[in-house]
Coordinates of C-alpha atoms and ligand atoms in Angstrom, one line a residue:
M1 CA 46.1 -1.6 -0.4
K2 CA 44.4 -3.5 2.4
A3 CA 43.6 -7.1 1.9
A4 CA 42.3 -10.0 3.9
I5 CA 45.1 -12.6 4.2
R6 CA 45.2 -16.1 5.5
N7 CA 48.1 -18.5 5.3
Q8 CA 46.4 -21.7 6.6
Y9 CA 43.1 -23.4 6.7
G10 CA 41.0 -22.7 9.8
G11 CA 38.2 -20.6 11.3
P12 CA 37.8 -16.8 11.0
E13 CA 40.7 -16.3 13.5
V14 CA 43.2 -17.2 10.7
I15 CA 42.3 -14.1 8.8
T16 CA 44.3 -10.9 9.2
I17 CA 44.1 -7.6 7.4
E18 CA 47.4 -6.6 5.9
E19 CA 48.8 -3.8 3.8
V20 CA 50.0 -5.4 0.6
P21 CA 51.2 -3.9 -2.8
T22 CA 48.4 -2.9 -5.1
P23 CA 48.6 -5.3 -8.1
S24 CA 49.1 -3.8 -11.6
P25 CA 47.4 -5.3 -14.6
K26 CA 49.7 -7.1 -17.1
K27 CA 48.8 -7.7 -20.8
G28 CA 45.3 -9.0 -21.0
E29 CA 44.4 -8.2 -17.4
V30 CA 42.2 -5.7 -15.7
L31 CA 42.6 -4.0 -12.3
I32 CA 39.3 -3.7 -10.4
R33 CA 38.6 -1.4 -7.4
V34 CA 36.4 -3.6 -5.3
H35 CA 33.5 -1.8 -3.7
A36 CA 31.6 -4.8 -2.3
T37 CA 31.9 -8.6 -2.1
T38 CA 29.9 -11.1 -0.1
I39 CA 31.0 -13.3 2.7
N40 CA 29.1 -16.5 1.8
R41 CA 29.0 -20.2 2.5
T42 CA 31.4 -21.0 -0.3
D43 CA 33.9 -18.7 1.3
G44 CA 33.3 -20.4 4.7
G45 CA 34.0 -23.8 3.1
I46 CA 37.2 -22.6 1.4
L47 CA 38.4 -20.8 4.6
R48 CA 38.3 -24.1 6.5
G49 CA 39.2 -26.3 3.6
K50 CA 36.1 -28.4 4.3
P51 CA 34.8 -30.7 3.0
Y52 CA 38.4 -32.0 2.4
L53 CA 37.4 -32.8 -1.2
I54 CA 37.6 -29.1 -2.1
R55 CA 41.3 -29.0 -1.2
A56 CA 41.9 -30.8 -4.5
F57 CA 41.5 -27.4 -6.2
S58 CA 42.0 -24.9 -3.3
G59 CA 45.4 -26.3 -2.1
L60 CA 46.1 -29.6 -0.4
S61 CA 48.0 -28.6 2.8
R62 CA 47.5 -24.8 2.7
P63 CA 45.3 -22.4 0.6
K64 CA 46.7 -21.6 -2.8
K65 CA 45.1 -18.1 -2.6
R66 CA 46.0 -16.1 0.4
T67 CA 43.1 -13.7 -0.1
P68 CA 39.7 -15.2 0.0
G69 CA 36.6 -14.2 -2.0
T70 CA 34.1 -15.5 -4.5
D71 CA 32.4 -12.5 -6.1
F72 CA 32.9 -8.8 -6.5
A73 CA 31.2 -5.6 -7.6
G74 CA 33.5 -2.7 -8.4
V75 CA 34.9 -0.4 -11.0
V76 CA 37.6 -1.0 -13.6
E77 CA 40.5 1.1 -12.3
S78 CA 43.1 0.4 -15.1
I79 CA 43.7 -2.0 -17.9
G80 CA 46.7 -3.8 -19.3
A81 CA 47.7 -4.0 -23.0
N82 CA 45.4 -5.8 -25.4
V83 CA 42.2 -5.4 -23.4
A84 CA 39.4 -4.4 -25.7
Q85 CA 36.2 -5.5 -23.8
W86 CA 36.7 -3.3 -20.8
K87 CA 37.5 0.4 -20.2
V88 CA 38.5 2.4 -17.2
G89 CA 35.4 3.4 -15.2
D90 CA 33.2 0.4 -16.2
R91 CA 31.1 -0.8 -13.3
V92 CA 31.4 -4.6 -13.2
M93 CA 30.3 -7.6 -11.2
G94 CA 32.0 -11.0 -11.3
L95 CA 32.0 -14.4 -9.9
S96 CA 34.0 -17.7 -9.6
D97 CA 32.1 -20.4 -7.8
Q98 CA 35.4 -21.9 -6.5
G99 CA 36.0 -19.2 -3.9
D100 CA 39.3 -18.4 -5.6
T101 CA 38.6 -14.8 -6.8
A102 CA 40.7 -13.1 -4.0
S103 CA 38.1 -10.3 -3.9
Q104 CA 38.2 -9.7 -0.2
A105 CA 40.7 -6.9 -0.8
E106 CA 40.5 -3.3 -2.0
Y107 CA 41.9 -4.1 -5.4
L108 CA 41.9 -7.2 -7.6
V109 CA 43.5 -8.2 -10.9
V110 CA 41.7 -10.6 -13.2
P111 CA 42.1 -11.7 -16.8
A112 CA 39.9 -9.6 -19.1
S113 CA 38.2 -12.8 -20.0
F114 CA 37.2 -13.4 -16.3
H115 CA 33.5 -14.2 -15.7
M116 CA 32.2 -10.6 -15.2
I117 CA 29.6 -8.4 -16.7
G118 CA 28.5 -4.7 -16.5
I119 CA 26.3 -3.7 -13.6
P120 CA 23.0 -2.0 -14.7
E121 CA 23.2 1.7 -14.1
S122 CA 20.4 1.9 -11.4
I123 CA 21.8 -1.0 -9.4
S124 CA 24.1 -0.4 -6.4
F125 CA 27.3 -2.4 -5.9
Q126 CA 25.7 -4.1 -2.8
N127 CA 22.6 -5.2 -4.7
A128 CA 24.8 -6.3 -7.7
V129 CA 27.1 -8.5 -5.6
A130 CA 24.3 -10.0 -3.6
S131 CA 22.8 -11.3 -6.8
L132 CA 25.7 -13.6 -7.7
E133 CA 26.8 -16.5 -5.4
G134 CA 23.4 -17.6 -4.0
A135 CA 21.6 -16.8 -7.2
H136 CA 24.2 -18.8 -9.2
Y137 CA 23.4 -22.0 -7.1
A138 CA 19.7 -21.3 -7.2
L139 CA 19.6 -20.9 -10.9
N140 CA 21.9 -23.8 -11.7
F141 CA 20.0 -26.1 -9.3
L142 CA 16.5 -25.0 -10.4
N143 CA 17.4 -25.4 -14.1
K144 CA 18.0 -29.1 -13.5
F145 CA 14.2 -29.5 -12.9
S146 CA 12.2 -29.4 -16.0
L147 CA 10.2 -26.3 -15.0
K148 CA 6.7 -25.9 -16.3
P149 CA 4.6 -22.8 -15.4
G150 CA 2.2 -23.7 -12.6
D151 CA 4.3 -26.6 -11.2
Q152 CA 4.3 -26.8 -7.5
V153 CA 7.8 -26.4 -6.0
L154 CA 8.8 -26.6 -2.3
I155 CA 11.8 -24.5 -1.5
N156 CA 13.2 -25.4 1.9
G157 CA 15.1 -22.6 3.5
G158 CA 13.5 -19.5 1.9
T159 CA 15.7 -17.2 4.0
G160 CA 19.1 -18.5 2.8
A161 CA 21.1 -16.8 0.1
I162 CA 20.3 -19.7 -2.3
G163 CA 16.7 -20.1 -1.1
S164 CA 15.8 -16.4 -1.3
A165 CA 17.1 -16.3 -4.8
A166 CA 15.4 -19.5 -5.7
I167 CA 12.0 -18.2 -4.7
Q168 CA 12.4 -15.2 -7.0
L169 CA 13.8 -17.2 -9.9
A170 CA 11.1 -19.9 -9.6
K171 CA 8.4 -17.2 -9.6
A172 CA 10.0 -15.6 -12.7
A173 CA 9.7 -19.1 -14.3
G174 CA 6.0 -19.2 -13.5
L175 CA 6.0 -21.8 -10.7
H176 CA 3.8 -22.0 -7.7
V177 CA 6.2 -21.6 -4.8
T178 CA 5.9 -22.8 -1.3
A179 CA 8.9 -21.8 0.9
T180 CA 9.9 -22.4 4.5
S181 CA 10.9 -19.9 7.0
S182 CA 11.2 -19.4 10.8
T183 CA 8.3 -17.4 12.3
E184 CA 10.0 -14.0 12.3
Y185 CA 10.7 -14.0 8.6
I186 CA 7.4 -15.2 7.1
D187 CA 6.4 -11.8 5.8
K188 CA 9.9 -11.3 4.4
V189 CA 9.7 -14.6 2.5
K190 CA 6.2 -13.7 1.2
S191 CA 7.6 -10.3 0.0
L192 CA 10.1 -12.3 -2.1
G193 CA 7.1 -13.7 -4.0
A194 CA 6.4 -17.1 -2.3
D195 CA 2.8 -18.1 -2.8
E196 CA 2.8 -20.0 0.5
V197 CA 5.1 -20.0 3.5
I198 CA 5.4 -22.8 6.0
D199 CA 6.8 -22.0 9.4
Y200 CA 9.3 -24.8 9.7
T201 CA 9.7 -24.2 13.5
K202 CA 6.0 -25.1 14.0
D203 CA 5.1 -27.5 11.1
D204 CA 6.9 -30.5 9.8
I205 CA 7.2 -30.0 6.0
T206 CA 7.4 -33.7 5.4
S207 CA 4.1 -34.5 7.0
Q208 CA 1.8 -32.1 5.1
D209 CA -0.8 -33.2 2.6
T210 CA 0.4 -31.2 -0.4
V211 CA 2.7 -33.1 -2.9
Y212 CA 5.2 -31.3 -5.1
V213 CA 6.7 -31.8 -8.5
H214 CA 10.0 -30.5 -7.2
V215 CA 11.5 -30.3 -3.8
F216 CA 14.5 -28.0 -3.6
D217 CA 16.2 -28.2 -0.2
A218 CA 18.2 -25.0 -0.4
V219 CA 19.6 -25.4 3.1
G220 CA 20.3 -29.1 2.9
K221 CA 18.3 -29.9 6.1
R222 CA 15.8 -32.6 5.0
T223 CA 16.8 -35.8 3.3
F224 CA 15.3 -37.4 0.2
F225 CA 13.9 -40.2 2.3
E226 CA 12.1 -37.7 4.5
C227 CA 10.8 -35.8 1.5
R228 CA 9.7 -38.8 -0.5
R229 CA 6.1 -38.7 0.6
I230 CA 5.6 -35.1 -0.3
L231 CA 7.0 -35.7 -3.8
K232 CA 4.8 -36.6 -6.8
P233 CA 5.5 -40.2 -8.1
D234 CA 7.8 -38.7 -10.8
G235 CA 9.0 -35.8 -8.6
I236 CA 12.5 -34.7 -8.3
Y237 CA 14.5 -33.8 -5.1
I238 CA 17.6 -31.6 -5.2
S239 CA 19.6 -30.5 -2.1
T240 CA 22.5 -28.1 -1.8
E241 CA 24.2 -30.5 0.6
L242 CA 25.7 -33.9 0.2
G243 CA 23.4 -35.3 2.9
P244 CA 24.3 -37.9 5.5
N245 CA 27.1 -40.2 4.3
W246 CA 27.1 -38.2 1.0
Q247 CA 23.9 -40.0 0.2
N248 CA 22.8 -37.4 -2.4
I249 CA 25.7 -38.5 -4.7
W250 CA 24.9 -42.2 -4.7
L251 CA 21.1 -41.5 -4.8
A252 CA 21.6 -39.4 -7.9
L253 CA 23.3 -42.4 -9.5
V254 CA 20.8 -45.0 -8.3
T255 CA 17.3 -43.3 -8.4
P256 CA 17.2 -42.6 -12.1
L257 CA 17.8 -46.4 -12.7
L258 CA 14.9 -47.3 -10.4
G259 CA 12.2 -45.1 -12.0
G260 CA 9.8 -42.9 -10.0
R261 CA 11.0 -40.2 -7.6
K262 CA 14.5 -39.1 -8.4
V263 CA 17.4 -37.3 -6.8
I264 CA 19.6 -35.0 -8.9
F265 CA 22.9 -33.7 -7.5
P266 CA 23.9 -30.9 -9.9
V267 CA 27.4 -29.4 -10.3
P268 CA 26.7 -25.8 -11.1
V269 CA 28.8 -24.8 -14.1
D270 CA 27.3 -22.1 -16.2
I271 CA 28.6 -18.8 -14.7
P272 CA 28.2 -16.8 -17.9
N273 CA 24.5 -17.7 -18.0
T274 CA 24.2 -16.7 -14.3
L275 CA 25.7 -13.3 -15.0
E276 CA 23.5 -12.7 -18.1
T277 CA 20.4 -13.9 -16.3
M278 CA 21.0 -11.9 -13.2
R279 CA 21.8 -8.7 -15.0
H280 CA 18.6 -9.1 -17.0
H281 CA 16.5 -9.8 -13.8
L282 CA 18.1 -6.9 -12.0
E283 CA 17.5 -4.5 -14.9
S284 CA 13.9 -5.6 -15.3
G285 CA 13.2 -5.4 -11.5
A286 CA 12.3 -9.1 -11.4
F287 CA 15.0 -9.7 -8.8
S288 CA 15.9 -7.9 -5.7
P289 CA 18.5 -9.7 -3.5
L290 CA 17.8 -10.3 0.2
I291 CA 20.6 -8.5 2.2
D292 CA 21.0 -9.2 5.8
R293 CA 23.9 -6.9 7.0
S294 CA 27.2 -5.4 6.0
Y295 CA 30.7 -5.6 7.5
S296 CA 33.8 -3.5 6.9
L297 CA 37.1 -5.2 6.0
A298 CA 38.3 -4.6 9.6
E299 CA 35.2 -6.5 10.8
I300 CA 35.7 -9.5 8.4
R301 CA 36.2 -12.1 11.2
E302 CA 32.9 -11.2 12.7
G303 CA 31.3 -11.4 9.3
Y304 CA 32.7 -15.0 8.8
T305 CA 31.6 -16.0 12.3
Y306 CA 28.0 -14.8 11.5
V307 CA 27.9 -16.5 8.2
E308 CA 29.1 -19.8 9.8
S309 CA 26.3 -19.6 12.3
G310 CA 23.9 -20.8 9.6
Q311 CA 21.5 -18.0 10.5
K312 CA 22.1 -15.3 8.0
K313 CA 19.2 -14.1 6.1
G314 CA 20.1 -14.0 2.4
N315 CA 23.4 -12.2 1.8
V316 CA 26.1 -10.7 4.0
I317 CA 28.1 -7.9 2.4
L318 CA 31.7 -7.0 2.9
E319 CA 32.1 -3.3 2.1
L320 CA 35.5 -2.4 0.7
D321 CA 35.0 1.3 0.3
T322 CA 33.8 2.4 3.8
E323 CA 37.2 3.8 4.8
R324 CA 37.6 6.0 1.8
Ligands
NAP401 N1 26.4 -27.5 -3.3 C1 27.0 -26.3 -3.5 O1 27.7 -26.1 -4.4 C2 26.9 -25.3 -2.4 C3 27.4 -24.0 -2.6 C4 27.2 -23.0 -1.6 C5 26.5 -23.3 -0.5 N2 26.0 -24.6 -0.3 C6 25.3 -25.0 0.9 O2 24.0 -24.5 0.7 C7 23.4 -24.3 1.9 C8 22.7 -23.0 1.9 O3 23.6 -21.9 1.8 P1 23.0 -20.4 1.9 O4 24.2 -19.5 1.8 O5 21.9 -20.2 1.0 O6 22.5 -20.6 3.4 P2 22.4 -19.5 4.5 O7 22.2 -18.2 3.9 O8 23.5 -19.8 5.5 O9 21.0 -20.0 5.1 C9 20.7 -20.2 6.3 C10 19.2 -19.9 6.5 O10 18.6 -21.2 6.6 C11 17.6 -21.0 7.5 N3 17.4 -22.4 8.2 C12 18.2 -22.9 9.1 N4 17.7 -24.2 9.4 C13 16.6 -24.3 8.7 C14 15.7 -25.4 8.5 N5 15.8 -26.5 9.2 N6 14.7 -25.3 7.7 C15 14.6 -24.2 6.9 N7 15.4 -23.1 7.0 C16 16.4 -23.2 7.9 C17 18.1 -20.0 8.5 O11 17.0 -19.3 9.0 P3 16.6 -19.3 10.6 O12 17.9 -18.9 11.3 O13 15.6 -18.2 10.7 O14 16.2 -20.6 10.9 C18 18.9 -19.1 7.7 O15 18.3 -17.9 7.2 C19 24.5 -24.4 3.0 O16 24.3 -25.6 3.7 C20 25.8 -24.4 2.2 O17 26.8 -25.1 2.7 C21 26.2 -25.6 -1.2

């Protein structure tokens, strides 16, 4: 089978496509034919081993996993002994939020207990896989706010993978959503369900009159101190980034003690809930992922370069079945 391989940390240039033996499932394992995976910001971080903190689990001097990948959508190709929950032909989607899934390959072996779930019949592999990584962070960050229908939330970065998912999930929770976008994508962000869209290239979100119960900086571009004045006195700020000098970590420790506006810095943990929730939303039609573009395995370096540009709109798909 063909697989993306890298033996060291670095930029997209460290990835090569190699012919490697197709793995076979042992007892309790499942072989998946991967049809689609995403190239996402988690993969970008794991590729470079940055921030250095992540090397504590991804490998100190070199990556533990030679094949990158976070998520997958595919079909169960074969199963090992003692696997009761999956059968050959099942369409499945799965995720690990540590970028250690090794899914940027044509085949993948995982334990039968891996975080994966059946894909609803009407949903394509591309739409399934684009509903995992960004949505996982969106869901696990949004559920740290105590969401009440009608609450005003500001989602900064409505065109990101996390932001575009957060808009739809916040609307499903009954919130009033204001999101930001550059000029060209305002209509796209409205079509995701945002009640209001601010063009961040023209208007400064931190100097508007509206105040929000929640500010979710889904692209980590505006600090708590900048957003304080647009937060209600008991409002909460969450960012996907650590912030300058990792300030969101110490602010999350200090602000709850001070009372008033608060920073939360969540560690997203609940993958099973993400999978259940996203399958439900895909099935009901409440969620439709924003997909930017697709790359073949041969084009993977270009894919990573684009994702690292910080300009992707929603999700970038790596197609694993284009050459069949
Ligand atoms: N904490 C975690 O566990 C975790 C996990 C994964 C990712 N992350 C971080 O989360 C962030 C978002 O990831 P993602 O995959 O959702 O992002 P992404 O898809 O790479 O989002 C980039 C989008 O942000 C928009 N953007 C750029 N600058 C902006 C600004 N100043 N204001 C508003 N929008 C802006 C860009 O649109 P234009 O080009 O049109 O401006 C682009 O569409 C990244 O910083 C990533 O490192 C954190």
